[in-house]
Every structure is written in structure tokens, then in C-alpha cells.
Coordinates of C-alpha atoms and ligand atoms in Angstrom, one line a residue:
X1 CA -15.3 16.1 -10.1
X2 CA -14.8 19.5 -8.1
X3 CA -11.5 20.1 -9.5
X4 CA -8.9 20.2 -12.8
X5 CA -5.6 19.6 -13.4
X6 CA -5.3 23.5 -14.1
X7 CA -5.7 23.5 -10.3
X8 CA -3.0 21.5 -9.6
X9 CA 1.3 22.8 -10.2
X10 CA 2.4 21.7 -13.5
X11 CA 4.2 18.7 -12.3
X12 CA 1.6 17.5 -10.0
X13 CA 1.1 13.9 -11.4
X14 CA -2.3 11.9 -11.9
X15 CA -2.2 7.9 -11.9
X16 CA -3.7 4.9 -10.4
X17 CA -2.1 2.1 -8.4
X18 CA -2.0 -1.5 -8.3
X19 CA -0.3 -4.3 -6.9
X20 CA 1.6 -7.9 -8.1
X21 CA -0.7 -10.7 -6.3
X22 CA -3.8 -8.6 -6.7
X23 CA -3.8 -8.3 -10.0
X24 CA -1.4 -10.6 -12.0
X25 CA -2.2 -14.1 -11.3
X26 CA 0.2 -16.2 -9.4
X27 CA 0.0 -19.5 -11.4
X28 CA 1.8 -17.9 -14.5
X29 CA 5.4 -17.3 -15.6
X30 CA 7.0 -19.6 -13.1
X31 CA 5.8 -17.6 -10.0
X32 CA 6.8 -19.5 -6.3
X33 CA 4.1 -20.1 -3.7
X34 CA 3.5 -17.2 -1.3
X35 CA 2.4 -17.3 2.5
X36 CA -0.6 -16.1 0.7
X37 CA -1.6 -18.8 -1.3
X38 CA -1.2 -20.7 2.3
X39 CA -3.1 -18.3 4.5
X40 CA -5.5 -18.4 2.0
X41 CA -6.3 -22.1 2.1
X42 CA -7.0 -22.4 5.5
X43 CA -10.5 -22.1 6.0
X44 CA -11.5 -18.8 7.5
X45 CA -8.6 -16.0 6.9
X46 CA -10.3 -15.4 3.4
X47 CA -14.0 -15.2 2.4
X48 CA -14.1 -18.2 0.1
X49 CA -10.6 -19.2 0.6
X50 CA -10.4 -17.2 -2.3
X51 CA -6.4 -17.1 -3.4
X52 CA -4.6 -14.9 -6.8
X53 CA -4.1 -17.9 -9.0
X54 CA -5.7 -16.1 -11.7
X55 CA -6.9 -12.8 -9.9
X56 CA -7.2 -10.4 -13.4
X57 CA -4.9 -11.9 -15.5
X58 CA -3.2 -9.0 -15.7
X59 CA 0.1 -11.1 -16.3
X60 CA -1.3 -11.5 -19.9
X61 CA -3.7 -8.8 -20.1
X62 CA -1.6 -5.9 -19.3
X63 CA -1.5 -4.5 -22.5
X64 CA -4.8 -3.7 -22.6
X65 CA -5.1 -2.6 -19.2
X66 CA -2.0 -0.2 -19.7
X67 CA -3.7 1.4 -22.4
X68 CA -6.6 2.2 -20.0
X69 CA -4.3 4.3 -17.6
X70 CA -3.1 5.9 -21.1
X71 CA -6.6 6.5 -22.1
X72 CA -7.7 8.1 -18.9
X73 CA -5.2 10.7 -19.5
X74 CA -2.7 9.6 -16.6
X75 CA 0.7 10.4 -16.2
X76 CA 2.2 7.7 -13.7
X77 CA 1.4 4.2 -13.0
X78 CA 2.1 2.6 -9.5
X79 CA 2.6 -1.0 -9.7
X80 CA 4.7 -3.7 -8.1
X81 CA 7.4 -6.4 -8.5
X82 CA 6.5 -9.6 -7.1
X83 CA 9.4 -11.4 -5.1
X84 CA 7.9 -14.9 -5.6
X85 CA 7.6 -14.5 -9.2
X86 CA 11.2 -13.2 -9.4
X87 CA 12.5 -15.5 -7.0
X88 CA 10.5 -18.4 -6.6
X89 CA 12.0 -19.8 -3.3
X90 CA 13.0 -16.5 -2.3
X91 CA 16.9 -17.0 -3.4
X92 CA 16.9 -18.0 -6.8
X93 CA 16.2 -16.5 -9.6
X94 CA 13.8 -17.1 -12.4
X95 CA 14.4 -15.5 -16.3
X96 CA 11.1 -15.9 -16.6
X97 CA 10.0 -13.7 -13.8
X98 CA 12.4 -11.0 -14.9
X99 CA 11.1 -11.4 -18.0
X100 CA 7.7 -10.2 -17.6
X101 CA 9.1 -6.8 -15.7
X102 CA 11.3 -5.8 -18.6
X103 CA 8.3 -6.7 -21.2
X104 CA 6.2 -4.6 -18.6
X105 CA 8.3 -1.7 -18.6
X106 CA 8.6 -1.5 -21.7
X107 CA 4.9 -1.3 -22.4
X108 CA 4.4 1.4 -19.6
X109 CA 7.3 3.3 -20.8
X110 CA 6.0 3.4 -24.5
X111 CA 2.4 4.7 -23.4
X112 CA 4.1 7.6 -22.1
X113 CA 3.5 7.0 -18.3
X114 CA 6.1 7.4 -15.6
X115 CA 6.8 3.6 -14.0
X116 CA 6.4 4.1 -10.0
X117 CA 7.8 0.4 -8.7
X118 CA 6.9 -0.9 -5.8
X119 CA 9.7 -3.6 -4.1
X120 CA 6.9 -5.7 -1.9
X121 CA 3.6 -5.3 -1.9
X122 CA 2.9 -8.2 -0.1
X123 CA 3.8 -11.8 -1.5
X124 CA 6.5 -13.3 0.4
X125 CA 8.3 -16.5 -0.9
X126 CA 6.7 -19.6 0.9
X127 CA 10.3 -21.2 1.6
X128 CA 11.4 -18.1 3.6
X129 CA 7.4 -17.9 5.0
X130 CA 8.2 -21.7 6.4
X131 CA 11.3 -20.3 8.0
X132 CA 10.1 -17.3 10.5
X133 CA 9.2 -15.3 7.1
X134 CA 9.4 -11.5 8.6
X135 CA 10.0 -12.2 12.1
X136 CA 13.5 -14.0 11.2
X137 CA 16.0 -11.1 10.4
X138 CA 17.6 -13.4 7.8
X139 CA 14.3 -12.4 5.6
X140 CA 15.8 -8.7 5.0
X141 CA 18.8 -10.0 3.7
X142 CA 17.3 -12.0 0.8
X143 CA 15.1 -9.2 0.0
X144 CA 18.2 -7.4 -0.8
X145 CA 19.3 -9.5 -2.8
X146 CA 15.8 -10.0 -4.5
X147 CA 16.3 -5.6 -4.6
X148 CA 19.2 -6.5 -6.6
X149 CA 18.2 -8.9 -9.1
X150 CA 15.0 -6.7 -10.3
X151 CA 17.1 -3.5 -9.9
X152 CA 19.4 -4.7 -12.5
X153 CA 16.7 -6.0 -14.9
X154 CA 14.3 -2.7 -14.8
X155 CA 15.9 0.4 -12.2
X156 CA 17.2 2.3 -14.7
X157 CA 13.6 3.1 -16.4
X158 CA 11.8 3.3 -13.0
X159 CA 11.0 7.2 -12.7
X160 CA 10.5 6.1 -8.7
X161 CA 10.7 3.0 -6.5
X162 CA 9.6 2.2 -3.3
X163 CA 11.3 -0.5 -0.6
X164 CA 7.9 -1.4 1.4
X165 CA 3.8 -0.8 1.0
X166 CA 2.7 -0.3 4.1
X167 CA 4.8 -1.8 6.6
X168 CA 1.9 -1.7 9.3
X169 CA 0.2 -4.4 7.1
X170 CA 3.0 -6.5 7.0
X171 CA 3.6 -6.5 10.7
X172 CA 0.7 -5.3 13.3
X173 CA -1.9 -6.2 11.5
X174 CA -0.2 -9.8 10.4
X175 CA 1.5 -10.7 13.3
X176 CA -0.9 -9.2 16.3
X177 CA -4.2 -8.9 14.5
X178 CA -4.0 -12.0 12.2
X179 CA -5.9 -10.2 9.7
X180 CA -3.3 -10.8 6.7
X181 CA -1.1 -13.6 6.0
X182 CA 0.9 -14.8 8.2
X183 CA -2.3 -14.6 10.6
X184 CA -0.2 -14.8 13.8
X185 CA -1.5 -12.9 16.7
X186 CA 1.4 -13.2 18.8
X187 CA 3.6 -10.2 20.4
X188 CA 7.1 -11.2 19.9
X189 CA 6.4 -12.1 16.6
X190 CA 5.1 -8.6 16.0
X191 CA 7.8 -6.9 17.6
X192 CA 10.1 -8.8 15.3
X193 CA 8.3 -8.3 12.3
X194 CA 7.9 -4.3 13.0
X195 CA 11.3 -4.1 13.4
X196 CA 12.7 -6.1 10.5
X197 CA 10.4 -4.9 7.9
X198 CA 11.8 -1.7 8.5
X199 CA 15.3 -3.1 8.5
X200 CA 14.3 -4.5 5.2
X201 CA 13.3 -1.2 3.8
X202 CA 16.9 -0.3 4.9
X203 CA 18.5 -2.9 3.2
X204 CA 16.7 -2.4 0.3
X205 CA 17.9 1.3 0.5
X206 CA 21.4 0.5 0.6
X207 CA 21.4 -2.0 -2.3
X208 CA 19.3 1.0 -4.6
X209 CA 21.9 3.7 -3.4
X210 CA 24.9 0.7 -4.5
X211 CA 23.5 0.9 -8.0
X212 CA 23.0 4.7 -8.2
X213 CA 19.0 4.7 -8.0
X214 CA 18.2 8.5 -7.1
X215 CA 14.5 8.4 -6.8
X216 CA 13.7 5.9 -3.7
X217 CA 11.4 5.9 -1.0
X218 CA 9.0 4.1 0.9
X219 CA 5.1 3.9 1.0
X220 CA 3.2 4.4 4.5
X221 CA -0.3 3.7 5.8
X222 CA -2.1 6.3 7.5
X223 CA -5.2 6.4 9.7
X224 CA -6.8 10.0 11.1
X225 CA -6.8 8.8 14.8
X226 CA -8.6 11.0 17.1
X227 CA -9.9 10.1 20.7
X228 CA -13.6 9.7 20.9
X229 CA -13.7 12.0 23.8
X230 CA -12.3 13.7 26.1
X231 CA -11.0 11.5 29.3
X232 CA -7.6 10.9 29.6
X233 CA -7.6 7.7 29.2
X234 CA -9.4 8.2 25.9
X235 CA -6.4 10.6 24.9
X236 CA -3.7 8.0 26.2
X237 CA -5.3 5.2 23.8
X238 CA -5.6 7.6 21.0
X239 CA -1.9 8.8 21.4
X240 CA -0.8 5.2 21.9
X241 CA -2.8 4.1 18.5
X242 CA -0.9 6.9 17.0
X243 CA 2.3 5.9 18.2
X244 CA 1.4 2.3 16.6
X245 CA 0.2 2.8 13.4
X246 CA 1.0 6.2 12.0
X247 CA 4.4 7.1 14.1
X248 CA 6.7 3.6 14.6
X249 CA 7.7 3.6 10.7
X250 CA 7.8 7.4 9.8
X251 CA 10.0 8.2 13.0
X252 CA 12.2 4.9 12.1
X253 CA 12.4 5.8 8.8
X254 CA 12.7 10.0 9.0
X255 CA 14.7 9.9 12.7
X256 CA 16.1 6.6 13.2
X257 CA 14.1 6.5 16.2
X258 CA 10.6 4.7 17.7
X259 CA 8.1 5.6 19.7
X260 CA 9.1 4.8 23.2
X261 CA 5.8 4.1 24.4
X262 CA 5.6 1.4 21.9
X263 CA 9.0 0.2 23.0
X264 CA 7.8 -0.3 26.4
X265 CA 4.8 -1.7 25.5
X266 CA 6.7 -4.9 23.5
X267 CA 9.6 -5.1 26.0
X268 CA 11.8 -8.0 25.6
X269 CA 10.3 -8.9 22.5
X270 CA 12.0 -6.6 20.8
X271 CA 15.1 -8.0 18.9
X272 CA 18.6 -7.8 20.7
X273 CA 20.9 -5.0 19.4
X274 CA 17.9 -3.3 17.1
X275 CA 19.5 0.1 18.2
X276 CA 22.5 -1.0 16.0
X277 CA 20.3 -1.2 12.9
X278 CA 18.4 2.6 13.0
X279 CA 21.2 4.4 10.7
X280 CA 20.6 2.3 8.0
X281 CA 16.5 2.3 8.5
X282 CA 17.2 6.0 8.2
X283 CA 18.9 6.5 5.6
X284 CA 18.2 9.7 3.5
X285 CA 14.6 8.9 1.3
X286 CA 13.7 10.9 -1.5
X287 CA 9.9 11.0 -1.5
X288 CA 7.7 9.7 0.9
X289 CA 4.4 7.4 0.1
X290 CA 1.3 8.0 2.2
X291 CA -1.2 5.7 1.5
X292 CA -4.7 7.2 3.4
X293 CA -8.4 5.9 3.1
X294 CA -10.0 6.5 6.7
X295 CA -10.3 7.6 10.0
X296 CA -11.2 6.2 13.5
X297 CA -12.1 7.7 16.7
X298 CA -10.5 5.4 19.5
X299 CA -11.5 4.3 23.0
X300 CA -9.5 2.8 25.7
X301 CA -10.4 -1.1 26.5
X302 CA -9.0 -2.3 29.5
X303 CA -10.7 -5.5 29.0
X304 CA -8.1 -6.5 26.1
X305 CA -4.1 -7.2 26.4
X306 CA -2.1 -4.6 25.3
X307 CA -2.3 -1.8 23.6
X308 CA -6.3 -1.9 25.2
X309 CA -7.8 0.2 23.0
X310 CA -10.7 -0.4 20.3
X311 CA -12.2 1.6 17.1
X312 CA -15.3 3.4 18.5
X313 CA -18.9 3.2 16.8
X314 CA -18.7 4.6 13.4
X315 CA -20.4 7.6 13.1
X316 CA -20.2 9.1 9.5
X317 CA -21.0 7.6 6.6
X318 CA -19.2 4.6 5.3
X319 CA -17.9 3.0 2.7
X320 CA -18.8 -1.0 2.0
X321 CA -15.3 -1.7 3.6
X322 CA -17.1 -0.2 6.8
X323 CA -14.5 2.4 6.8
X324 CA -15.5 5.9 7.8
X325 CA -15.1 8.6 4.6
X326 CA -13.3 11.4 6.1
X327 CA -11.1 13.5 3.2
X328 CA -9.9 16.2 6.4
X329 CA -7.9 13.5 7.6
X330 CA -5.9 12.9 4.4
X331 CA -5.7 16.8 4.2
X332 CA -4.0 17.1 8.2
X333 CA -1.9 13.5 7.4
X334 CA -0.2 15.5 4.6
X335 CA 0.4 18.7 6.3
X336 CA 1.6 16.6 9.4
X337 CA 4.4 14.9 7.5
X338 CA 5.4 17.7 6.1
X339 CA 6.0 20.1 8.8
X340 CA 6.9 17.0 11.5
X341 CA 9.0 14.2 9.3
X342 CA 9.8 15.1 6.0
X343 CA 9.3 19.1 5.1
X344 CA 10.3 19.8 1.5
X345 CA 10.9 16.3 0.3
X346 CA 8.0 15.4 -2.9
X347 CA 5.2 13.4 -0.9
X348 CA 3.2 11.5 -3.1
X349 CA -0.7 10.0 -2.2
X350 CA 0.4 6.9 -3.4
X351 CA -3.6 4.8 -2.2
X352 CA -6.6 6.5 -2.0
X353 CA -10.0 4.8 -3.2
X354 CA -12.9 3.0 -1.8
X355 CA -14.9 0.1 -2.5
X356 CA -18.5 -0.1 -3.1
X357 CA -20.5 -3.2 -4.9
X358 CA -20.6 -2.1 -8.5
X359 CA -22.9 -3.7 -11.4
X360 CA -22.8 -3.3 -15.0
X361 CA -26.0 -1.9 -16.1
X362 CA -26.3 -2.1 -20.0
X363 CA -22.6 -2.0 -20.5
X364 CA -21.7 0.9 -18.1
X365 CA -20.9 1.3 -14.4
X366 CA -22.7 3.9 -12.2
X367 CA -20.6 4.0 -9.5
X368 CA -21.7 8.5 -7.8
X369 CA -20.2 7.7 -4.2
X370 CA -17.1 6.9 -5.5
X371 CA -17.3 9.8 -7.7
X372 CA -17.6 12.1 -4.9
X373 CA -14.9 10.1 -2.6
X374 CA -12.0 10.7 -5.0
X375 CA -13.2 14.2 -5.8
X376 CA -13.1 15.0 -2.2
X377 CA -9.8 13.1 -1.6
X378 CA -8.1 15.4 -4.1
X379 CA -9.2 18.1 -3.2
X380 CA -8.1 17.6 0.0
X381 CA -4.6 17.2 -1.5
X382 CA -4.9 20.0 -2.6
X383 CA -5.9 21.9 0.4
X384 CA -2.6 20.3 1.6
X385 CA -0.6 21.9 -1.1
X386 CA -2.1 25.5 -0.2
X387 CA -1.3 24.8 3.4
X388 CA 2.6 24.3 2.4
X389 CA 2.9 20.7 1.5
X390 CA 4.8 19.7 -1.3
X391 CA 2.4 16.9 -2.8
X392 CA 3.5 15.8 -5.7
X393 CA 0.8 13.5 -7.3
X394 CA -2.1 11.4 -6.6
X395 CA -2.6 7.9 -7.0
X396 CA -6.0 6.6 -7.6
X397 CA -6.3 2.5 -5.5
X398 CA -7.2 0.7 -7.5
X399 CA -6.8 0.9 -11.4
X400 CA -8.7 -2.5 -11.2
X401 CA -11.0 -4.4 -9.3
X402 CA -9.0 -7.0 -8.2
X403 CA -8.0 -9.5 -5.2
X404 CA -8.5 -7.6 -1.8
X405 CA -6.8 -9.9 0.1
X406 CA -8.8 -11.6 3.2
X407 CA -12.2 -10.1 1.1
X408 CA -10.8 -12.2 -1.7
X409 CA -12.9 -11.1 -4.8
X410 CA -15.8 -9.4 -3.0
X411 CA -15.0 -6.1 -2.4
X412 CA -14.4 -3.8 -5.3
X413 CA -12.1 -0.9 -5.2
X414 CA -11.1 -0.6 -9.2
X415 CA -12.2 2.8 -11.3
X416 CA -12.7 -0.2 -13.8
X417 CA -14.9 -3.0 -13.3
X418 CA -13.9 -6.6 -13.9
X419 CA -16.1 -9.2 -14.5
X420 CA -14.4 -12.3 -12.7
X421 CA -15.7 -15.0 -14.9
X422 CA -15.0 -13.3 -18.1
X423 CA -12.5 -11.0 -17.4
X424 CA -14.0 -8.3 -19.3
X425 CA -13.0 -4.7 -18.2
X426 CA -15.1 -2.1 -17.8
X427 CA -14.6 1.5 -17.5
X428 CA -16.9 3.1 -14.3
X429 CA -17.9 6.0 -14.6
X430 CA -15.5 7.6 -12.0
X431 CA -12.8 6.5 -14.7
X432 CA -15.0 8.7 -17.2
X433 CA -15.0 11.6 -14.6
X434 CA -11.5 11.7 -13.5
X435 CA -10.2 11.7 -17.5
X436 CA -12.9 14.7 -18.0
X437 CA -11.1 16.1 -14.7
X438 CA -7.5 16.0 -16.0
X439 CA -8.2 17.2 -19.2
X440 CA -8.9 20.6 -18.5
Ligands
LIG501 C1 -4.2 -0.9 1.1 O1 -4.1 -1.1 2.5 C2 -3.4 -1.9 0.4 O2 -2.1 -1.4 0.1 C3 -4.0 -2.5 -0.8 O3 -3.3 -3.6 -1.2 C4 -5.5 -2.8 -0.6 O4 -6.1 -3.4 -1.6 C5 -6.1 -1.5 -0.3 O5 -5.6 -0.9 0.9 C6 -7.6 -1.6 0.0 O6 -7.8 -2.4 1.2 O7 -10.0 -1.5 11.4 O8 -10.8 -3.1 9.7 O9 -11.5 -0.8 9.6 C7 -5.0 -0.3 3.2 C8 -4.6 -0.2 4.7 C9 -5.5 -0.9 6.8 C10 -6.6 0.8 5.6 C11 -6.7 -1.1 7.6 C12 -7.9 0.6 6.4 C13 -8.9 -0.1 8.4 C14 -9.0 -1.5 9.1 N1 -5.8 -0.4 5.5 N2 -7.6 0.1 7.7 S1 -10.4 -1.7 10.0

């Protein structure tokens, strides 16, 4: 790695992320179906209709796997709460569930390393699922009260917790791309789902706030967005991308505001009175999560509905995701939500990894472009800082290879291998290299 944690402020923290369904495996401890044990199953969304059933057995392994973050040297671990585990039909709730998080806690607390929770990360009771799941508003209402149930059981030790991961996921690219469960591609519903996801992250605020929790935020999904060229038509679908993905949730969440040419892009299909809900969207945050892996240059395409626009051609070099490496656009991300949204407020990198296929050669994993990926992603953090920003950590995705969702098993993101027949974990050697890194 090109850099140490000398480099870094004193209280810059190093850790790695992870997330419930991914890693836990869904058919323990009492945990509800989820609308992505159903996307899952139908025959197409997911390469194999692979599901997390078992995913790494984390729910029984975590021991051990905790003790590789506190090997590595880290400070902070990011990791979610599941709703379905904690509430199996989304209402009531399960001892069992809770359970696990306290026993969890625990164990991350006695290794010495700060607990970052994140609220939902994905795995949405199938009862409310079967009833509109995020594009009924009735959804942000029992996530409040699934905010309240786990806030009571573990709050008081998080160091940090987060309402939403990536709220772009959970809407555009579920509800208009059909990429991620629900797999709708439908407008209204995506209107409704962008707007009530964010409502949900307020919600979620004011129930933290109720029960004193200080260190709250929420965890965005960035994309470097550039037009390809320069027509003005390229511009316009550039700025309109922008306006989708990396302006609708920061501006609702930072200004109480969205971008109006978004607005007029959904029309009617926005929900009635959504005005009256912006004040509690944007309530004061603490910190702010920025989750970055790529970039894409963007072309118009009037031959598609609405928002007509399209990735252009890759030109750099990729990762086995197909997603372009470009660490200068994690770099301007930071520096933009500094000086436009949040300006002093801690920002955290709460994602940044890559996938590649990765063996295990005589008991060790040679894994030299991620190496160089995470190198050059930090260091482009800390560009950020020099340039102003008040970063406050970095979070390495993933801690484990693990279920990527509609890639189900195939593509590999962990700094430790996992061998999904016998589990085994193995340290790459990008886990060797970042520990070497924050040593010194
Ligand atoms: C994160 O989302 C998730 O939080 C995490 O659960 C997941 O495992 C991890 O990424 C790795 O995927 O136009 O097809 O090139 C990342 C958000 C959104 C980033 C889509 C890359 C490119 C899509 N991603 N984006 S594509």
C-alpha cells in the first residue's frame, strides 16, 4: 500500500464493512422471509437463483470473523441489523433475533472495535414486501418501530448508526431498473419508493433522536458522472443522471429539497402531500455515509423512456463487476459533499472495494489489483482531507466474500476469501497489506 496510518489525523478510523443477508444466513435464529429470498427464486433476477439461507454463516461464525477485523489492526466495524431477523413479519418481534445483536455487540465491543450499525441494508420483511413493501408509505412507519425495538436492545453501545444504505438501491435501481429485489420497473412505483425510503430514513431519525442517540446518519451511493462529450444534450443527460443518483437523497436529506428536474420528470407519480414530509427527511444528521466504487461517462438516448440516457463504452480499466476503477472520483465526491451539503460534519467512506475472481493457491490468496484499488482509494481520501474535507475513516467492502445480491455467490469483493462449500476463511493478501499499512 502507498500510504500509513501516520498519514492519516489521529482519529481517522480504519475498518471494513459488511451487511445482515450477505453474510449471516437467513435460515437461522428465527429470521422472516425477505423480498429477497422471493426475488431470488424466480428464475432469472439472480445467477443461480442463488438466495442467503446460509451465505457465510456468519450468524454462528462471527467470532472468528470478528477476530479477523481485530487482527488486521482495525478500529471500527460496519455491519447491519436485519429487520426480518428482528421482526420476522415486519411487526413483531422475535427474542431470538435481538438476541444475536446483543451477543454481537458484545463480541465487537470486547475486541476493542467501534460498532458502526447499519438500520437496513437491504432485507425487507416479506409480509410488508406482499403489501406495496417501499412504495406503500405504511412501510416507514413499521421501520420505526423496527428502529425502536433494536435501538433499545443495542443503541447505547453503537459508537454510530445509520437509517438507510444506499437509498438509490432500494428505489431506482429496484423499482425502475429491476436490478434488485423487488425487480419492478415501473415509474410510479419508483417515485413512491424514492420518496418513502427517504421518509423512512426520517422516521428512523426521529425515533434515534426520542431515545437520545447522538451519533446518527445515513449512508449514500455515489457514482463520478461525467458527460462523454461535449453536446448539450450529452451535458443535459449527465446533469439529469446526476440529479438521479447522486443529488435526490443528499439534497432531501441536507436541504429538505429535490431536484426539480427529477420532479418533473415523475410527475404525478409522485405521492400527494410529499412537501409536507421534507422537515422530518431533513432533520439535522451527524455524519454522512458515502459509499463510492466507480464512475461512468453518460450519453443521452432518446430511443429509451425517460430519463433517456445510457452508460457510455467503458474506457479504463475495469474491475470483474465491469465497473470502471477511477479513485479521482471518490476524491471530487468527498470534496463535493463537503463544500455543497454537509461542510464540517465527520463524513465517513463507509463502501469502497472491488471484486475480482480470487483462488487459493497453496493456502494463500494473491489478489495485486485489489491491492492497488484500495491503495489508490485511500489515498484518494486522503487527497480529500488535504483539500478541506473532514473524512473521518474508511471502510474497506467487504470484510468477507459473501452474497452479492443478483451475482449471488460469484463475484467476490471480501479482503478474506471464503470457500462456499467449506466455509473456510482465508486471509488475501490485501488483508496482509492493509494490516502492514495501519501499523505504521
Ligand atoms: C454496494 O452497492 C452495496 O451496499 C453492497 O451491499 C454490495 O455488496 C456492494 O455495493 C458491491 O456491489 O451500471 O451495472 O455498472 C454498490 C452500489 C450501484 C455501485 C451500481 C455500482 C454500478 C451499476 N452500486 N453501480 S452498473
Amino acid at each position: 500500500m502507498d500510504f500509513k496510518r501516520s498519514d492519516f489525523p489521529q482519529d481517522f478510523l480504519f475498518g471494513a464493512a459488511t451487511a445482515a443477508y450477505q453474510i449471516e444466513g437467513h435460515k437461522f435464529g428465527g429470521a422472516g422471509p425477505t423480498h429477497w429470498d422471493t426475488f431470488a427464486a424466480t428464475p432469472g433476477n439472480v445467477i443461480r437463483a442463488e438466495d442467503g439461507a446460509l451465505a457465510c454463516d456468519h450468524y454462528h461464525r462471527f467470532p472468528e470473523d470478528l477476530d479477523l477485523l481485530k487482527d488486521a489492526g482495525m478500529d471500527a466495524y460496519r455491519f447491519s441489523t436485519s429487520w426480518a431477523r428482528v421482526m420476522p413479519d415486519g411487526r413483531t418481534v422475535n427474542p431470538e433475533g435481538l438476541d444475536f445483536y446483543d451477543r454481537l455487540t458484545d463480541a465487537i465491543l470486547e475486541r476493542g472495535l467501534k460498532p458502526y450499525q447499519t438500520l437496513y441494508h437491504w432485507e425487507l420483511p416479506s409480509a410488508l414486501a406482499d403489501k406495496g413493501g417501499w412504495t406503500n408509505r405504511d412501510t416507514t412507519k413499521y421501520f420505526g418501530d423496527y428502529t425502536d425495538a433494536i435501538t433499545d436492545k443495542i443503541g447505547d453501545r453503537m459508537a454510530a448508526i445509520a437509517t438507510i444504505n444506499e437509498p438509490w438501491c432500494v428505489s431506482f435501481l429496484s423499482h425502475f431498473i429491476g436490478a434488485h429485489a423487488p425487480g419492478l420497473r415501473d415509474i410510479r412505483a419508483t417515485a413512491r419508493a424514492m420518496h418513502h425510503i427517504m421518509l423512512a430514513h426520517g422516521e428512523a431519525m426521529t425515533r434515534l433522536r426520542a431515545k437520545g442517540m447522538k451519533n446518527c446518519g445515513i449512508v449514500l451511493n455515489f457514482e463520478h458522472s461525467p458527460p462523454a462529450n461535449d453536446a448539450p444534450e450529452t451535458i443535459a443527460a449527465a446533469r439529469l443522471q446526476d440529479a438521479i443518483y447522486n443529488r435526490w437523497f443528499i439534497e432531501a436529506a441536507t436541504k429538505g429539497t429535490y431536484p426539480q428536474e427529477v420532479l418533473d420528470g415523475f410527475g404525478d407519480h409522485m405521492p400527494a402531500g410529499w412537501q409536507d414530509d421534507m422537515a422530518q427527511i431533513s432533520q439535522k444528521m451527524d455524519w454522512l455515509g458515502v459509499n463510492y466504487y466507480t464512475r461512468h461517462e453518460i450519453l443521452p438516448d432518446p430511443t429509451i423512456p425517460w430519463p433517456s440516457l445510457k452508460a457510455a463504452e467503458t474506457t479504463l480499466d475495469v474491475t470483474q463487476m465491469g465497473w470502471e476503477i477511477y479513485p479521482e472520483g471518490l476524491k471530487n465526491i468527498l470534496i463535493r459533499m463537503a463544500r455543497d451539503y454537509v461542510g464540517d460534519m465527520p463524513i465517513y467512506v463507509t463502501e469502497n472495494g472491488m471484486a475480482w475472481d480470487d483462488h487459493v493457491e497453496n493456502g494463500a490468496v494473491y489478489d495485486p489489483v485489489r491491492m492497488q484499488y484500495v491503495s489508490d482509494h485511500i489515498m484518494a481520501a486522503k487527497h480529500a482531507i488535504d483539500a478541506g474535507a473532514n473524512v473521518k475513516g474508511f471502510f474497506y467492502w467487504s470484510l468477507l466474500d459473501n452474497y452479492e445480491w443478483a451475482f449471488g455467490y460469484e463475484k467476490r469483493f471480501g479482503m478474506v476469501h471464503v470457500d462456499f462449500d467449506s466455509l473456510k476463511r482465508t486471509p488475501k493478501a490485501s488483508y496482509h497489506a492493509l494490516k502492514a499499512a495501519i501499523a505504521r
